[in-house]
Amino acid sequence: MKELVIAAYDRDYSWIYDLDSNVKVTIYKKGNNELKSNEILIEPNLGRDVHTFFYHLVNRYNSLSDITFFSQDYPFDHVSNYIELINGDKNLWDKNAKQFNNGCWFFCTQYDVLSCDPNGSPHHPGLNLDKMWETLFTTDCPDIIHFTPTGHFAISKEQVRKIPQEYYQYILNILETQPSSPWEIERLEPYIFFQ
C-alpha cells in the first residue's frame, strides 16, 4: 500500500482526489486554524514540514505503509508531476528521482541536486550543518553536502526501519528545540535515509 503524508499549511490540496484509490492520504495541520474533518492536529507548531514528516515516522513507525510519500500541501511548484509519481511505480520513481538509494527517492523538477558547504553556503549561509552532522552521525562532516531541495520524497517502510525509532524521535526533539534545524535536517535527509 502507498500513502501520502501532507504537511498542510494554507494551500488547497483538493488535488489528492486525482490520486489512485489505493493511495491512503494522511493530512497533518499545525497552528490555530480550524481543522477539517480529515486533518490531524500536531502541536506544537514548530519545525516546519520537516517536523511533520518526522512526526509521522515516529508515531507510525510500527504501522507504516509499504511506501510513504511526503509532501507540502501544494507540491507542484517543486515537483510538477507529483501526482503521476505517487500513482506510479518504482521504475518511474527511479527514472524521476534526483537522488535515490535503498528504497528512498527524492524528487524535484524545479532544481537539480544542490550542493552547499557546512555553513549552508551558497544557498542558505548561516546554517550549522557541521554541528548537526556531529549530532546525527559518527563520521566526519563532508566538505560538500549534496541534497535535493524542497523536501518531497518517498521511502519504503523497510528502509525507515533500518534505523531505530529512537533515532527519529531524537531528530524530532531537535526539530522542536533548535530554530535552524528544519533547514539543516532537510539538507541531511539523504544522508539520514540512505544509511
Coordinates of N, CA, C and O in Angstrom, one line a residue:
M1 N 0.8 -1.2 0.0 CA 0.0 0.0 0.0 C 0.9 1.3 0.0 O 1.9 1.3 0.7
K2 N 0.4 2.3 -0.7 CA 1.1 3.6 -0.8 C 0.3 4.6 0.1 O -0.9 4.5 0.2
E3 N 1.1 5.5 0.7 CA 0.4 6.5 1.5 C 1.1 7.9 1.2 O 2.3 7.9 0.9
L4 N 0.3 8.9 1.2 CA 0.8 10.2 1.0 C 0.6 11.0 2.3 O -0.5 11.0 2.9
V5 N 1.6 11.6 2.8 CA 1.6 12.4 4.1 C 1.7 13.8 3.7 O 2.7 14.2 3.0
I6 N 0.8 14.6 4.0 CA 0.8 16.1 3.7 C 1.0 16.9 4.9 O 0.3 16.7 5.9
A7 N 1.9 17.8 4.8 CA 2.0 18.9 5.8 C 1.2 20.1 5.3 O 1.7 20.8 4.5
A8 N 0.0 20.2 5.8 CA -0.9 21.2 5.4 C -0.6 22.6 6.0 O -0.3 22.6 7.2
Y9 N -0.7 23.6 5.2 CA -0.5 25.0 5.8 C -1.6 25.8 5.3 O -2.6 26.0 6.1
D10 N -1.6 26.4 4.1 CA -2.7 27.3 3.7 C -3.1 27.1 2.3 O -3.7 28.0 1.7
R11 N -2.7 26.0 1.6 CA -3.0 25.9 0.2 C -4.1 24.8 0.0 O -4.3 23.9 0.9
D12 N -4.7 24.9 -1.1 CA -5.8 23.9 -1.5 C -5.1 22.6 -1.9 O -4.3 22.6 -2.8
Y13 N -5.5 21.5 -1.2 CA -4.9 20.2 -1.5 C -6.0 19.3 -2.1 O -5.9 18.1 -2.0
S14 N -7.0 19.9 -2.8 CA -8.0 19.0 -3.5 C -7.4 18.2 -4.6 O -8.1 17.3 -5.0
W15 N -6.2 18.4 -5.0 CA -5.5 17.6 -6.0 C -5.4 16.1 -5.5 O -5.2 15.2 -6.3
I16 N -5.6 15.9 -4.2 CA -5.5 14.5 -3.7 C -6.6 13.6 -4.3 O -6.4 12.4 -4.4
Y17 N -7.6 14.2 -4.8 CA -8.7 13.4 -5.5 C -8.3 12.9 -6.8 O -9.0 12.1 -7.4
D18 N -7.2 13.3 -7.3 CA -6.6 12.8 -8.6 C -5.7 11.6 -8.3 O -5.2 11.0 -9.3
L19 N -5.5 11.2 -7.1 CA -4.7 10.1 -6.8 C -5.5 8.8 -7.0 O -6.7 8.8 -6.8
D20 N -4.8 7.7 -7.3 CA -5.4 6.4 -7.4 C -6.1 6.1 -6.0 O -5.6 6.5 -5.0
S21 N -7.2 5.3 -6.1 CA -8.0 5.0 -4.9 C -7.2 4.1 -3.9 O -7.6 4.1 -2.7
N22 N -6.1 3.5 -4.3 CA -5.4 2.7 -3.4 C -4.3 3.5 -2.6 O -3.5 2.9 -1.9
V23 N -4.3 4.8 -2.8 CA -3.3 5.6 -2.1 C -4.0 6.2 -0.9 O -5.0 6.9 -1.0
K24 N -3.5 5.8 0.3 CA -4.0 6.3 1.6 C -3.5 7.8 1.7 O -2.3 8.0 1.4
V25 N -4.3 8.7 2.2 CA -3.8 10.1 2.4 C -4.0 10.4 3.9 O -5.0 10.2 4.5
T26 N -2.9 10.9 4.5 CA -2.8 11.4 5.9 C -2.4 12.9 5.8 O -1.4 13.2 5.3
I27 N -3.3 13.7 6.4 CA -3.0 15.2 6.4 C -2.9 15.7 7.8 O -3.7 15.5 8.7
Y28 N -1.7 16.3 8.0 CA -1.4 16.9 9.3 C -1.5 18.4 9.2 O -1.1 19.0 8.2
K29 N -2.0 19.1 10.3 CA -2.1 20.5 10.3 C -1.6 21.0 11.6 O -1.8 20.4 12.7
K30 N -0.9 22.2 11.6 CA -0.4 22.9 12.8 C -1.1 24.2 12.9 O -1.6 24.8 12.0
G31 N -1.0 24.8 14.1 CA -1.5 26.1 14.3 C -2.9 26.2 14.8 O -3.6 25.2 15.1
N32 N -3.5 27.4 14.8 CA -4.8 27.7 15.3 C -5.9 27.7 14.3 O -7.0 27.9 14.6
N33 N -5.6 27.4 13.1 CA -6.6 27.3 12.0 C -7.6 26.2 12.3 O -7.2 25.2 12.9
E34 N -8.8 26.4 11.9 CA -9.8 25.4 12.1 C -9.5 24.1 11.3 O -9.1 24.2 10.1
L35 N -9.6 23.0 12.0 CA -9.3 21.7 11.3 C -10.5 21.2 10.5 O -11.6 21.3 10.9
K36 N -10.1 20.7 9.3 CA -11.1 20.0 8.5 C -11.2 18.6 9.1 O -10.4 18.1 9.8
S37 N -12.3 17.9 8.7 CA -12.6 16.6 9.3 C -11.5 15.5 9.0 O -11.3 14.6 9.7
N38 N -10.8 15.7 7.9 CA -9.7 14.7 7.5 C -8.3 15.1 8.0 O -7.4 14.5 7.6
E39 N -8.2 16.2 8.8 CA -6.9 16.7 9.2 C -6.6 16.2 10.7 O -7.5 16.2 11.5
I40 N -5.3 16.0 10.9 CA -4.8 15.6 12.3 C -4.0 16.8 12.8 O -3.1 17.3 12.1
L41 N -4.3 17.3 14.0 CA -3.6 18.4 14.6 C -2.3 17.9 15.2 O -2.2 16.9 15.9
I42 N -1.2 18.7 14.9 CA 0.1 18.5 15.5 C 0.4 19.7 16.3 O 0.3 20.8 15.8
E43 N 0.7 19.5 17.6 CA 1.2 20.6 18.4 C 2.6 20.2 19.0 O 2.7 19.0 19.3
P44 N 3.5 21.0 19.2 CA 3.5 22.4 19.0 C 3.7 22.7 17.5 O 4.1 21.9 16.7
N45 N 3.4 24.0 17.1 CA 3.5 24.4 15.7 C 5.0 24.9 15.5 O 5.3 26.1 15.5
L46 N 5.9 23.9 15.4 CA 7.3 24.1 15.2 C 7.8 23.3 14.1 O 7.3 22.3 13.8
G47 N 9.0 23.6 13.6 CA 9.8 22.7 12.8 C 9.4 22.6 11.3 O 9.9 21.7 10.6
R48 N 8.4 23.4 10.9 CA 8.0 23.4 9.5 C 7.5 22.0 9.1 O 7.2 21.2 9.9
D49 N 7.5 21.8 7.7 CA 7.1 20.5 7.2 C 8.0 19.3 7.6 O 7.6 18.2 7.7
V50 N 9.3 19.7 7.8 CA 10.3 18.6 8.1 C 9.9 18.0 9.5 O 9.9 16.7 9.6
H51 N 9.4 18.8 10.4 CA 9.0 18.2 11.7 C 7.8 17.3 11.5 O 7.7 16.3 12.1
T52 N 6.8 17.8 10.6 CA 5.6 17.0 10.4 C 6.0 15.6 9.8 O 5.5 14.6 10.2
F53 N 7.0 15.5 8.9 CA 7.4 14.3 8.3 C 8.0 13.3 9.4 O 7.7 12.1 9.4
F54 N 8.9 13.9 10.2 CA 9.5 13.0 11.2 C 8.5 12.7 12.3 O 8.6 11.6 12.9
Y55 N 7.5 13.5 12.6 CA 6.4 13.2 13.5 C 5.7 11.9 13.0 O 5.4 11.0 13.8
H56 N 5.4 11.9 11.7 CA 4.8 10.7 11.1 C 5.6 9.5 11.3 O 5.1 8.4 11.7
L57 N 6.9 9.6 11.0 CA 7.8 8.4 11.1 C 7.9 7.9 12.5 O 7.9 6.7 12.7
V58 N 7.9 8.8 13.5 CA 8.0 8.4 14.9 C 6.6 7.7 15.3 O 6.6 6.6 15.9
N59 N 5.5 8.4 15.0 CA 4.2 7.9 15.5 C 3.6 6.8 14.7 O 2.7 6.1 15.3
R60 N 4.1 6.6 13.5 CA 3.6 5.5 12.7 C 4.6 4.4 12.4 O 4.5 3.6 11.5
Y61 N 5.7 4.5 13.2 CA 6.9 3.6 12.9 C 6.5 2.1 12.7 O 6.9 1.4 11.9
N62 N 5.6 1.6 13.6 CA 5.2 0.2 13.6 C 4.0 -0.1 12.7 O 3.6 -1.2 12.6
S63 N 3.4 1.0 12.0 CA 2.3 0.8 11.2 C 2.4 1.5 9.8 O 1.4 2.0 9.3
L64 N 3.6 1.7 9.4 CA 3.9 2.4 8.1 C 3.3 1.7 6.9 O 3.3 0.5 6.9
S65 N 3.0 2.5 5.9 CA 2.6 1.9 4.7 C 3.8 1.3 4.0 O 4.9 1.7 4.3
D66 N 3.6 0.5 2.9 CA 4.8 -0.1 2.2 C 5.7 1.1 1.7 O 6.9 1.0 1.8
I67 N 5.0 2.1 1.0 CA 5.8 3.2 0.5 C 5.0 4.5 1.0 O 3.8 4.6 0.9
T68 N 5.8 5.4 1.6 CA 5.2 6.7 2.1 C 5.8 7.8 1.3 O 7.0 8.0 1.2
F69 N 4.9 8.6 0.7 CA 5.3 9.9 0.0 C 5.1 11.0 1.0 O 4.1 11.0 1.7
F70 N 6.0 12.0 1.0 CA 5.9 13.2 1.9 C 5.8 14.4 1.0 O 6.5 14.5 0.0
S71 N 4.9 15.3 1.4 CA 4.6 16.5 0.5 C 4.1 17.7 1.3 O 3.5 17.5 2.4
Q72 N 4.4 18.8 0.8 CA 3.7 20.1 1.2 C 2.3 20.0 0.7 O 2.0 19.2 -0.2
D73 N 1.4 20.9 1.1 CA 0.0 20.9 0.7 C -0.1 21.2 -0.8 O -1.1 20.8 -1.5
Y74 N 0.8 22.0 -1.4 CA 0.9 22.2 -2.8 C 2.3 22.0 -3.3 O 3.1 22.8 -3.2
P75 N 2.5 20.8 -3.9 CA 3.9 20.4 -4.2 C 4.3 20.8 -5.6 O 5.5 20.7 -6.0
F76 N 3.4 21.3 -6.5 CA 3.6 21.3 -7.9 C 4.6 22.4 -8.3 O 5.1 22.4 -9.4
D77 N 4.8 23.4 -7.5 CA 5.8 24.4 -7.8 C 7.2 23.8 -7.6 O 8.2 24.4 -8.0
H78 N 7.3 22.7 -6.9 CA 8.6 22.0 -6.7 C 8.7 20.7 -7.5 O 9.7 20.3 -8.0
V79 N 7.6 19.9 -7.5 CA 7.5 18.6 -8.2 C 6.3 18.7 -9.1 O 5.2 18.3 -8.7
S80 N 6.4 19.1 -10.3 CA 5.3 19.3 -11.2 C 4.5 18.1 -11.5 O 3.3 18.1 -11.8
N81 N 5.1 16.9 -11.5 CA 4.5 15.6 -11.8 C 4.3 14.7 -10.6 O 4.3 13.5 -10.7
Y82 N 4.0 15.3 -9.4 CA 4.0 14.5 -8.2 C 2.8 13.6 -8.2 O 2.9 12.5 -7.7
I83 N 1.6 13.9 -8.8 CA 0.5 13.0 -8.8 C 0.9 11.8 -9.6 O 0.7 10.6 -9.2
E84 N 1.5 12.0 -10.8 CA 2.0 10.9 -11.6 C 3.0 10.0 -10.9 O 2.9 8.8 -10.9
L85 N 3.9 10.6 -10.1 CA 4.8 9.8 -9.4 C 4.2 9.0 -8.3 O 4.5 7.8 -8.1
I86 N 3.3 9.6 -7.5 CA 2.6 8.9 -6.5 C 1.8 7.7 -7.0 O 1.8 6.6 -6.5
N87 N 1.1 8.0 -8.1 CA 0.3 6.9 -8.8 C 1.2 5.9 -9.5 O 0.7 4.8 -9.8
G88 N 2.5 6.2 -9.7 CA 3.4 5.3 -10.5 C 4.0 4.2 -9.6 O 3.5 3.8 -8.6
D89 N 5.1 3.7 -10.2 CA 5.8 2.6 -9.6 C 7.3 2.9 -9.5 O 7.8 3.9 -9.9
K90 N 8.0 1.9 -8.9 CA 9.5 2.0 -8.7 C 10.2 2.4 -9.9 O 11.2 3.2 -9.9
N91 N 9.9 1.9 -11.1 CA 10.6 2.3 -12.3 C 10.5 3.8 -12.6 O 11.4 4.4 -13.0
L92 N 9.3 4.3 -12.4 CA 9.0 5.7 -12.6 C 9.8 6.5 -11.6 O 10.4 7.6 -11.9
W93 N 9.8 6.1 -10.3 CA 10.5 6.8 -9.3 C 12.0 6.8 -9.5 O 12.6 7.9 -9.4
D94 N 12.5 5.7 -9.9 CA 14.0 5.6 -10.2 C 14.3 6.6 -11.3 O 15.4 7.3 -11.3
K95 N 13.5 6.7 -12.3 CA 13.7 7.5 -13.5 C 13.6 9.0 -13.2 O 14.4 9.8 -13.7
N96 N 12.8 9.4 -12.2 CA 12.5 10.8 -12.0 C 13.2 11.3 -10.7 O 13.2 12.5 -10.5
A97 N 13.7 10.5 -9.9 CA 14.3 10.9 -8.6 C 15.6 11.7 -8.9 O 16.4 11.2 -9.8
K98 N 15.9 12.7 -8.2 CA 17.2 13.4 -8.3 C 18.2 12.7 -7.5 O 19.4 12.7 -7.9
Q99 N 17.8 12.1 -6.4 CA 18.7 11.2 -5.6 C 17.9 10.0 -5.1 O 16.7 10.2 -4.8
F100 N 18.4 8.8 -5.2 CA 17.7 7.6 -4.7 C 18.7 6.6 -4.3 O 19.8 6.5 -4.9
N101 N 18.3 5.8 -3.4 CA 19.1 4.7 -2.9 C 18.3 3.9 -1.9 O 17.6 4.4 -1.0
N102 N 18.4 2.6 -1.9 CA 17.9 1.7 -0.9 C 16.4 2.0 -0.5 O 16.1 2.1 0.6
G103 N 15.5 2.1 -1.5 CA 14.1 2.3 -1.2 C 13.8 3.7 -0.7 O 12.8 3.9 0.1
C104 N 14.5 4.7 -1.1 CA 14.2 6.1 -0.8 C 14.5 7.0 -2.0 O 15.6 6.8 -2.7
W105 N 13.5 7.8 -2.4 CA 13.6 8.6 -3.6 C 13.3 10.1 -3.2 O 12.3 10.4 -2.6
F106 N 14.2 11.0 -3.7 CA 14.0 12.5 -3.5 C 13.6 13.1 -4.9 O 14.4 12.9 -5.9
F107 N 12.5 13.9 -4.9 CA 12.0 14.4 -6.1 C 12.1 15.9 -6.2 O 11.8 16.6 -5.2
C108 N 12.4 16.5 -7.3 CA 12.3 17.9 -7.6 C 12.4 18.2 -9.1 O 13.3 17.7 -9.7
T109 N 11.4 18.9 -9.6 CA 11.5 19.2 -11.0 C 11.9 20.7 -11.2 O 12.2 21.1 -12.3
Q110 N 12.0 21.4 -10.1 CA 12.4 22.8 -10.2 C 13.9 23.0 -10.2 O 14.4 23.9 -10.9
Y111 N 14.6 22.2 -9.5 CA 16.1 22.3 -9.4 C 16.7 20.9 -9.5 O 16.1 19.9 -9.3
D112 N 18.0 21.0 -9.9 CA 18.9 19.8 -9.8 C 19.3 19.6 -8.4 O 19.0 20.4 -7.5
V113 N 20.1 18.6 -8.1 CA 20.7 18.4 -6.8 C 21.6 19.6 -6.5 O 22.3 20.0 -7.4
L114 N 21.4 20.1 -5.3 CA 22.2 21.3 -4.9 C 23.3 20.9 -4.0 O 23.3 19.8 -3.4
S115 N 24.3 21.7 -3.9 CA 25.5 21.4 -3.0 C 25.7 22.7 -2.2 O 25.5 23.8 -2.6
C116 N 26.1 22.4 -0.9 CA 26.5 23.5 0.0 C 27.6 23.1 0.8 O 28.0 21.9 0.9
D117 N 28.2 24.1 1.5 CA 29.3 23.8 2.4 C 28.6 23.6 3.8 O 27.4 23.8 4.0
P118 N 29.4 23.2 4.8 CA 28.8 23.0 6.2 C 28.2 24.3 6.8 O 27.5 24.2 7.8
N119 N 28.4 25.4 6.2 CA 27.8 26.7 6.7 C 26.5 27.0 5.9 O 25.8 28.0 6.2
G120 N 26.1 26.1 5.0 CA 24.9 26.3 4.2 C 25.1 27.1 2.9 O 24.1 27.3 2.1
S121 N 26.3 27.6 2.7 CA 26.5 28.5 1.5 C 26.7 27.6 0.3 O 27.2 26.5 0.4
P122 N 26.2 28.1 -0.9 CA 25.8 29.5 -1.1 C 24.3 29.8 -1.0 O 23.9 30.9 -1.1
H123 N 23.5 28.7 -0.8 CA 22.0 28.9 -0.8 C 21.4 29.4 0.5 O 20.4 30.1 0.5
H124 N 22.0 29.0 1.6 CA 21.4 29.4 2.9 C 22.5 29.6 3.9 O 22.7 28.8 4.9
P125 N 23.4 30.6 3.8 CA 24.5 30.8 4.7 C 24.0 31.0 6.1 O 22.9 31.6 6.3
G126 N 24.8 30.5 7.1 CA 24.5 30.7 8.4 C 24.0 29.5 9.1 O 23.7 29.5 10.3
L127 N 23.8 28.4 8.4 CA 23.4 27.1 9.0 C 24.6 26.5 9.7 O 25.8 26.8 9.4
N128 N 24.4 25.6 10.6 CA 25.5 24.8 11.3 C 25.4 23.4 10.9 O 25.2 22.5 11.8
L129 N 25.6 23.1 9.7 CA 25.4 21.7 9.2 C 26.5 20.8 9.8 O 26.3 19.6 10.0
D130 N 27.7 21.3 10.0 CA 28.8 20.5 10.6 C 28.4 20.1 12.0 O 28.6 19.0 12.4
K131 N 27.8 21.0 12.8 CA 27.4 20.7 14.2 C 26.3 19.7 14.1 O 26.2 18.8 14.9
M132 N 25.3 19.9 13.2 CA 24.2 19.0 13.1 C 24.7 17.6 12.7 O 24.2 16.6 13.2
W133 N 25.6 17.6 11.8 CA 26.2 16.3 11.3 C 26.8 15.6 12.5 O 26.6 14.4 12.7
E134 N 27.6 16.3 13.3 CA 28.2 15.6 14.5 C 27.2 15.1 15.5 O 27.4 14.1 16.2
T135 N 26.0 15.8 15.5 CA 24.9 15.3 16.4 C 24.3 14.0 15.9 O 23.8 13.2 16.7
L136 N 24.2 13.9 14.6 CA 23.5 12.7 14.0 C 24.3 11.6 13.5 O 23.8 10.4 13.4
F137 N 25.6 11.8 13.2 CA 26.4 10.8 12.6 C 27.8 10.6 13.4 O 28.2 11.5 14.1
T138 N 28.4 9.5 13.2 CA 29.7 9.2 13.8 C 30.9 9.5 12.9 O 32.0 9.5 13.3
T139 N 30.6 9.8 11.6 CA 31.7 10.1 10.7 C 31.9 11.6 10.6 O 31.1 12.4 11.1
D140 N 33.0 12.0 10.0 CA 33.3 13.5 9.8 C 32.3 14.1 8.8 O 32.0 13.4 7.8
C141 N 31.9 15.3 9.0 CA 31.1 16.0 8.1 C 31.8 16.2 6.8 O 33.0 16.7 6.8
P142 N 31.2 15.9 5.6 CA 31.9 16.2 4.4 C 32.1 17.7 4.1 O 31.3 18.5 4.6
D143 N 33.0 18.1 3.3 CA 33.2 19.5 2.9 C 32.1 20.0 2.1 O 31.8 21.2 2.1
I144 N 31.5 19.1 1.3 CA 30.4 19.5 0.4 C 29.2 18.5 0.7 O 29.4 17.3 0.7
I145 N 28.0 19.1 0.9 CA 26.8 18.3 1.2 C 25.9 18.5 0.0 O 25.6 19.6 -0.5
H146 N 25.5 17.3 -0.5 CA 24.6 17.3 -1.7 C 23.2 16.9 -1.2 O 23.0 16.0 -0.5
F147 N 22.2 17.7 -1.7 CA 20.8 17.4 -1.3 C 19.8 17.9 -2.4 O 20.1 18.7 -3.3
T148 N 18.6 17.3 -2.3 CA 17.6 17.6 -3.2 C 16.7 18.7 -2.5 O 16.1 18.3 -1.5
P149 N 16.6 19.9 -3.0 CA 15.8 20.9 -2.3 C 14.3 20.6 -2.4 O 13.8 19.8 -3.2
T150 N 13.6 21.2 -1.5 CA 12.1 21.2 -1.4 C 11.5 20.1 -0.6 O 10.3 20.2 -0.2
G151 N 12.3 19.1 -0.2 CA 11.8 18.1 0.8 C 10.6 17.2 0.4 O 9.9 16.8 1.2
H152 N 10.5 16.9 -0.9 CA 9.5 15.9 -1.3 C 10.1 14.6 -1.6 O 11.0 14.6 -2.5
F153 N 9.7 13.6 -0.9 CA 10.4 12.3 -1.1 C 9.5 11.1 -0.8 O 8.4 11.3 -0.2
A154 N 9.9 9.9 -1.1 CA 9.2 8.7 -0.8 C 10.2 7.7 -0.2 O 11.4 7.7 -0.6
I155 N 9.7 6.9 0.7 CA 10.5 5.9 1.3 C 9.8 4.7 1.7 O 8.6 4.7 2.0
S156 N 10.4 3.5 1.6 CA 9.8 2.3 1.9 C 9.8 2.1 3.4 O 10.7 2.6 4.1
K157 N 8.9 1.3 4.0 CA 8.9 1.0 5.4 C 10.1 0.2 5.8 O 10.7 0.4 6.9
E158 N 10.6 -0.6 4.9 CA 11.8 -1.4 5.2 C 13.0 -0.5 5.4 O 13.8 -0.7 6.3
Q159 N 13.1 0.6 4.6 CA 14.2 1.5 4.7 C 14.1 2.3 5.9 O 15.1 2.6 6.6
V160 N 12.9 2.8 6.3 CA 12.7 3.5 7.5 C 13.2 2.7 8.7 O 13.9 3.2 9.6
R161 N 12.8 1.4 8.7 CA 13.0 0.6 9.9 C 14.4 0.1 10.0 O 14.8 -0.6 11.0
K162 N 15.3 0.4 9.0 CA 16.7 0.1 9.2 C 17.3 0.9 10.3 O 18.4 0.7 10.8
I163 N 16.6 2.0 10.7 CA 17.1 2.9 11.7 C 16.1 2.8 12.9 O 14.9 2.8 12.7
P164 N 16.6 2.8 14.1 CA 15.7 2.6 15.2 C 14.7 3.8 15.4 O 15.1 5.0 15.0
Q165 N 13.5 3.6 15.9 CA 12.5 4.6 16.1 C 13.1 5.7 17.0 O 12.8 6.9 16.8
E166 N 14.0 5.3 17.9 CA 14.5 6.3 18.9 C 15.4 7.4 18.1 O 15.5 8.5 18.6
Y167 N 16.0 7.0 17.0 CA 16.8 7.9 16.2 C 15.9 9.0 15.6 O 16.2 10.2 15.7
Y168 N 14.7 8.6 15.1 CA 13.8 9.6 14.6 C 13.2 10.4 15.7 O 13.0 11.6 15.4
Q169 N 13.0 9.9 16.8 CA 12.5 10.7 18.0 C 13.5 11.7 18.4 O 13.2 12.9 18.7
Y170 N 14.8 11.3 18.3 CA 15.9 12.3 18.6 C 15.9 13.4 17.7 O 16.0 14.6 18.1
I171 N 15.7 13.1 16.4 CA 15.6 14.2 15.4 C 14.4 15.1 15.6 O 14.4 16.3 15.5
L172 N 13.3 14.4 15.9 CA 12.0 15.2 16.2 C 12.2 16.2 17.4 O 11.8 17.3 17.3
N173 N 12.9 15.7 18.4 CA 13.2 16.6 19.5 C 14.1 17.8 19.1 O 13.9 18.9 19.6
I174 N 15.1 17.5 18.2 CA 15.9 18.6 17.7 C 15.1 19.6 17.0 O 15.2 20.8 17.1
L175 N 14.1 19.1 16.1 CA 13.3 20.0 15.3 C 12.4 20.8 16.2 O 11.9 21.9 15.7
E176 N 12.1 20.4 17.4 CA 11.2 21.2 18.3 C 12.0 22.2 19.2 O 11.4 23.0 19.8
T177 N 13.3 22.1 19.2 CA 14.1 22.9 20.1 C 15.1 23.8 19.4 O 15.6 24.7 20.1
Q178 N 15.5 23.5 18.2 CA 16.6 24.3 17.5 C 16.0 25.0 16.3 O 15.6 24.3 15.3
P179 N 15.9 26.3 16.3 CA 15.2 27.1 15.3 C 15.7 26.8 13.8 O 14.9 26.8 12.9
S180 N 17.0 26.6 13.6 CA 17.6 26.4 12.3 C 17.5 25.0 11.8 O 17.8 24.7 10.7
S181 N 17.1 24.1 12.7 CA 17.2 22.7 12.4 C 16.3 22.2 11.2 O 16.7 21.3 10.5
P182 N 15.1 22.8 10.9 CA 14.4 22.3 9.8 C 15.2 22.4 8.5 O 15.1 21.5 7.6
W183 N 15.9 23.5 8.3 CA 16.7 23.7 7.1 C 17.9 22.7 7.1 O 18.4 22.2 6.1
E184 N 18.5 22.5 8.3 CA 19.7 21.7 8.4 C 19.3 20.2 8.2 O 19.9 19.5 7.4
I185 N 18.2 19.8 8.8 CA 17.8 18.4 8.7 C 17.4 18.1 7.2 O 17.7 17.0 6.7
E186 N 16.7 19.0 6.6 CA 16.2 18.8 5.2 C 17.4 18.6 4.3 O 17.4 17.7 3.4
R187 N 18.5 19.3 4.5 CA 19.7 19.1 3.7 C 20.4 17.8 4.0 O 21.2 17.2 3.2
L188 N 20.2 17.2 5.2 CA 20.9 16.0 5.6 C 20.0 14.8 5.4 O 20.5 13.6 5.7
E189 N 18.8 15.0 5.0 CA 17.9 13.8 4.8 C 18.4 12.7 3.9 O 18.3 11.5 4.3
P190 N 19.1 13.0 2.8 CA 19.6 11.8 2.0 C 20.6 11.0 2.8 O 20.7 9.8 2.8
Y191 N 21.4 11.7 3.7 CA 22.4 11.0 4.5 C 21.7 10.2 5.6 O 22.2 9.1 6.0
I192 N 20.6 10.7 6.1 CA 19.9 10.0 7.2 C 19.2 8.8 6.6 O 19.4 7.7 7.1
F193 N 18.5 8.9 5.5 CA 17.7 7.8 4.9 C 18.5 6.8 4.1 O 18.0 5.8 3.8
F194 N 19.6 7.2 3.6 CA 20.4 6.3 2.8 C 21.3 5.4 3.6 O 22.1 4.6 3.0
Q195 N 21.3 5.5 4.9 CA 22.1 4.7 5.8 C 21.8 3.2 5.6 O 20.7 2.8 5.3

